[in-house]
CSV table of C-alpha atoms in Angstrom, one decimal:
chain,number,residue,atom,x,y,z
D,1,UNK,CA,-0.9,12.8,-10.5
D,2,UNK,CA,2.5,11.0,-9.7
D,3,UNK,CA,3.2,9.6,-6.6
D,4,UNK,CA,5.7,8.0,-5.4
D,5,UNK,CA,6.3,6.6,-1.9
D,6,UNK,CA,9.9,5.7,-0.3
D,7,UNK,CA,9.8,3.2,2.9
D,8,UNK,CA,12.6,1.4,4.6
D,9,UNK,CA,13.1,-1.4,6.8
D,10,UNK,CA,15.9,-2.6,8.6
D,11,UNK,CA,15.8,-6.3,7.5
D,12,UNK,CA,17.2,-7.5,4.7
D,13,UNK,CA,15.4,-7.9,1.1
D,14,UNK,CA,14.9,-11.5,1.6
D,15,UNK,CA,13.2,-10.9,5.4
D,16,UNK,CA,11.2,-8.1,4.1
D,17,UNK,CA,10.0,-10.4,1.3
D,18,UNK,CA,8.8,-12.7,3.7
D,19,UNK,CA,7.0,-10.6,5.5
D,20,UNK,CA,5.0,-8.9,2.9
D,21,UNK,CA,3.9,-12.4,1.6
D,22,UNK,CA,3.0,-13.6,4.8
D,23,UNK,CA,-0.7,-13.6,5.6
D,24,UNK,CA,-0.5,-13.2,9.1
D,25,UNK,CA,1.2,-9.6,8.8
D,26,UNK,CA,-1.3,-8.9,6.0
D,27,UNK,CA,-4.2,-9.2,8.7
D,28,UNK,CA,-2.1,-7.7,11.5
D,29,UNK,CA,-1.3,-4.9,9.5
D,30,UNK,CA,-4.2,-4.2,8.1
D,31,UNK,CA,-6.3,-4.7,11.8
D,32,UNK,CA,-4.5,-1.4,13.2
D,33,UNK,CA,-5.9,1.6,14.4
D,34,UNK,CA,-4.3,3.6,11.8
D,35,UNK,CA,-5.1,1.2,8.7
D,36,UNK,CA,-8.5,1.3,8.4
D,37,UNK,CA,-10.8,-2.1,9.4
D,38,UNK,CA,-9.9,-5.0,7.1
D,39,UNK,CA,-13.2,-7.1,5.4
D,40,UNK,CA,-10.9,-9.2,3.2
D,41,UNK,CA,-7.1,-10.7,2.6
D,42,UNK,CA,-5.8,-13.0,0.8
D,43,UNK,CA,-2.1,-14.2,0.5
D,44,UNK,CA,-1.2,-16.7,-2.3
D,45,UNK,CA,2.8,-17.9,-3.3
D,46,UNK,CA,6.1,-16.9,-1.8
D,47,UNK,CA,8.9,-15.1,-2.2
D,48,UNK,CA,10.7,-17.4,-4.2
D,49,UNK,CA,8.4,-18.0,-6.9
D,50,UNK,CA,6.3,-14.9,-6.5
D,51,UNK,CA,3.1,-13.9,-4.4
D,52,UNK,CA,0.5,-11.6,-4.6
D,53,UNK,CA,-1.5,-9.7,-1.8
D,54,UNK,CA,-4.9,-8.8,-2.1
D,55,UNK,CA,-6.7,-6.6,0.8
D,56,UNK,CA,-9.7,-5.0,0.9
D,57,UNK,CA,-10.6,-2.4,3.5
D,58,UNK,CA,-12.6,0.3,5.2
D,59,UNK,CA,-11.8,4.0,6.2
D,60,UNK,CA,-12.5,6.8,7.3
D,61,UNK,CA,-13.3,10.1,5.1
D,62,UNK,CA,-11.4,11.9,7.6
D,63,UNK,CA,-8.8,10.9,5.2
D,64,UNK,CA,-10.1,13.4,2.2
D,65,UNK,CA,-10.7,17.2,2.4
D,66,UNK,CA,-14.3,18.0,3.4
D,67,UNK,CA,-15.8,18.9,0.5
D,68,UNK,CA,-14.8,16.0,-1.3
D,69,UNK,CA,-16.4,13.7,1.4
D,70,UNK,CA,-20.3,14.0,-0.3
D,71,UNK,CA,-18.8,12.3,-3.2
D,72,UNK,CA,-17.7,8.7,-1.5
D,73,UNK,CA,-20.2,8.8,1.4
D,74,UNK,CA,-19.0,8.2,5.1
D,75,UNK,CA,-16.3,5.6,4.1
D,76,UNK,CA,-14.0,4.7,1.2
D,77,UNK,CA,-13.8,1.2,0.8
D,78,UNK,CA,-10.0,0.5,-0.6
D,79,UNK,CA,-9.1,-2.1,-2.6
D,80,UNK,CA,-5.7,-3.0,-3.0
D,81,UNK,CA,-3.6,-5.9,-5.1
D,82,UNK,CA,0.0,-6.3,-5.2
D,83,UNK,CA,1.8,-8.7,-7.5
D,84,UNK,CA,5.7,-9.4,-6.7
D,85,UNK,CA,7.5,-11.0,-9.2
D,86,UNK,CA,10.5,-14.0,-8.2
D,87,UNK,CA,13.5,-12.3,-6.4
D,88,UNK,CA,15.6,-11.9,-8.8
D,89,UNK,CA,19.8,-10.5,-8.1
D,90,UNK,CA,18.4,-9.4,-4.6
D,91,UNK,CA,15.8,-7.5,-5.7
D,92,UNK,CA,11.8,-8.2,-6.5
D,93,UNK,CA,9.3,-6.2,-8.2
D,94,UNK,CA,6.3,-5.8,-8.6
D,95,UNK,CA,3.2,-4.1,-9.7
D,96,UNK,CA,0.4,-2.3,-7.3
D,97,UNK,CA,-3.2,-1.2,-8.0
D,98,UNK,CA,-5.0,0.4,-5.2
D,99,UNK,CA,-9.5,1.4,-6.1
D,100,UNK,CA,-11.5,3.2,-3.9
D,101,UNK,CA,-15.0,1.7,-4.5
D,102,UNK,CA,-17.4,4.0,-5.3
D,103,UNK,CA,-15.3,6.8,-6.0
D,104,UNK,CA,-13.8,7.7,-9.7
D,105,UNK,CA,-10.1,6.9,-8.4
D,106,UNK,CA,-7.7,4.2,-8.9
D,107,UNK,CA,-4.1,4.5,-8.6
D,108,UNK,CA,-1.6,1.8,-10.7
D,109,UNK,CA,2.4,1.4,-10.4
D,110,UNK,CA,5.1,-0.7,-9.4
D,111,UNK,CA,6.9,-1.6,-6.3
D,112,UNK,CA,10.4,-2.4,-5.9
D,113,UNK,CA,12.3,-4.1,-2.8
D,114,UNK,CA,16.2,-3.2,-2.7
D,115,UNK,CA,18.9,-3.7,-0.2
D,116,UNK,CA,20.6,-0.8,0.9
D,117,UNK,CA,24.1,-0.3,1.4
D,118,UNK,CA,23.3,-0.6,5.6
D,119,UNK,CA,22.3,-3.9,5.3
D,120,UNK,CA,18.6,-2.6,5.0
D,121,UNK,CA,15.7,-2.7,2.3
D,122,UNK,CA,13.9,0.0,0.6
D,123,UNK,CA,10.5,-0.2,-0.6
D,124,UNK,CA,9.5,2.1,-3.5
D,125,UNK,CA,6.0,2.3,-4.5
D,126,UNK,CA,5.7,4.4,-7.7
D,127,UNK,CA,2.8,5.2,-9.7
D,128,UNK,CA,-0.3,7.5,-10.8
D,129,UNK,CA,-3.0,8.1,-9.4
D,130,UNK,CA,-6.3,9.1,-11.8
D,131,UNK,CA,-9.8,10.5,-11.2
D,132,UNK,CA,-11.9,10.7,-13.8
D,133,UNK,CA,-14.5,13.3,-11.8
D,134,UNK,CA,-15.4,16.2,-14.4
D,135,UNK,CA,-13.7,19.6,-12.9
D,136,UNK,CA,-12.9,18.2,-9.9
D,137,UNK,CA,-10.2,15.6,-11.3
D,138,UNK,CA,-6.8,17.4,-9.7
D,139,UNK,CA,-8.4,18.0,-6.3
D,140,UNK,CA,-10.0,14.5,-6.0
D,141,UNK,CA,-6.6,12.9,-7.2
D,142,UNK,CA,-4.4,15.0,-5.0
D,143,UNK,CA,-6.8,13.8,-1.8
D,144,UNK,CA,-6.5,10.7,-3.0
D,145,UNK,CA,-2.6,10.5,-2.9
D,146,UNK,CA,-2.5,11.9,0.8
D,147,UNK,CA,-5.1,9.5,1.4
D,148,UNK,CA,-2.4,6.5,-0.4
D,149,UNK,CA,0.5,8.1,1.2
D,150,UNK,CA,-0.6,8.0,4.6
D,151,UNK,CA,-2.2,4.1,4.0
D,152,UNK,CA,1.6,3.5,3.1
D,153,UNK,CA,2.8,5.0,5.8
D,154,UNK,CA,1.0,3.2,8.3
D,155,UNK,CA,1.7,0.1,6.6
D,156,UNK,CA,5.7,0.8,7.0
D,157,UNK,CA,4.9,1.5,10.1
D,158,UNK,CA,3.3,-2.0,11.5
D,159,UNK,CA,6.1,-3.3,8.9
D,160,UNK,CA,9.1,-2.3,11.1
D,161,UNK,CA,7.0,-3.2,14.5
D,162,UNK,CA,6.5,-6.7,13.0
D,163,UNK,CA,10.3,-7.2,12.0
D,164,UNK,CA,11.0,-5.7,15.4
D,165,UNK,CA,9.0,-7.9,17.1
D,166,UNK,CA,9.8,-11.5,14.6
């Protein structure tokens, strides 16, 4: 299944750069309510020369239509890894793998920062996500990308209360 997910900050490329490759926002944003309970982060480079992000978290299966739940248990632990090129003509990208341990899904793609003509930056994470679960592959894939989407979400989210706040 193809997903792809459109956020937007109102900081420029540069600012939203920095915040994705700070640790500190890592944790913060991966602490809140509505991001699941964070067992691991780690935070390596900067903008300028690249960085990557690696989080690992917990949540809830409230996330995934019931009769999926049996198959991951009573939480899906998420792995997610993010590696951002050098900014290069205002722009950086990147690539993005997001696992659910435990559960027959992974999802791979890139990520993209832009500036937008408002003096803002768009985030674009695009990619596939795959099951390999034996009849059940669409339905556990398409759970799976709600379950992605909504992660994102939240993460855009705490992204514009942080640059709101910094």
């Amino acid at each position: 299944m193809h997903l792809t997910v459109e956020q937007t900050y109102p900081a420029d490329v540069a600012a939203v750069a920095a915040m994705l490759a700070d640790a500190e926002f890592v944790r913060w944003r991966a602490a809140r309510p509505d991001a699941g309970a964070a067992s691991q982060v780690d935070v390596t480079g900067d903008p300028a020369s690249g960085f990557t992000v690696s989080l690992r978290r917990t949540l809830p299966t409230d996330l995934i239509p019931v009769q999926l739940r049996q198959l991951v248990g009573e939480h899906l632990e998420v792995r997610q890894a993010e590696a951002w090129e050098p900014e290069r003509e205002g722009r950086q990208v990147g690539t993005v793998a997001v696992e659910i341990a435990g559960a027959p899904v992974r999802m791979t793609g890139s990520l993209l920062l832009e500036p937008l003509p408002d003096g803002g930056t768009r985030q674009v994470y695009d990619g596939e996500v795959r099951a390999t679960v034996p009849v059940f592959s669409g339905t556990v894939e398409e759970a799976a990308g709600g379950a992605v989407r909504r992660t994102l979400e939240a993460e855009e989210r705490a992204g514009r209360e942080w640059l709101a706040r910094n």
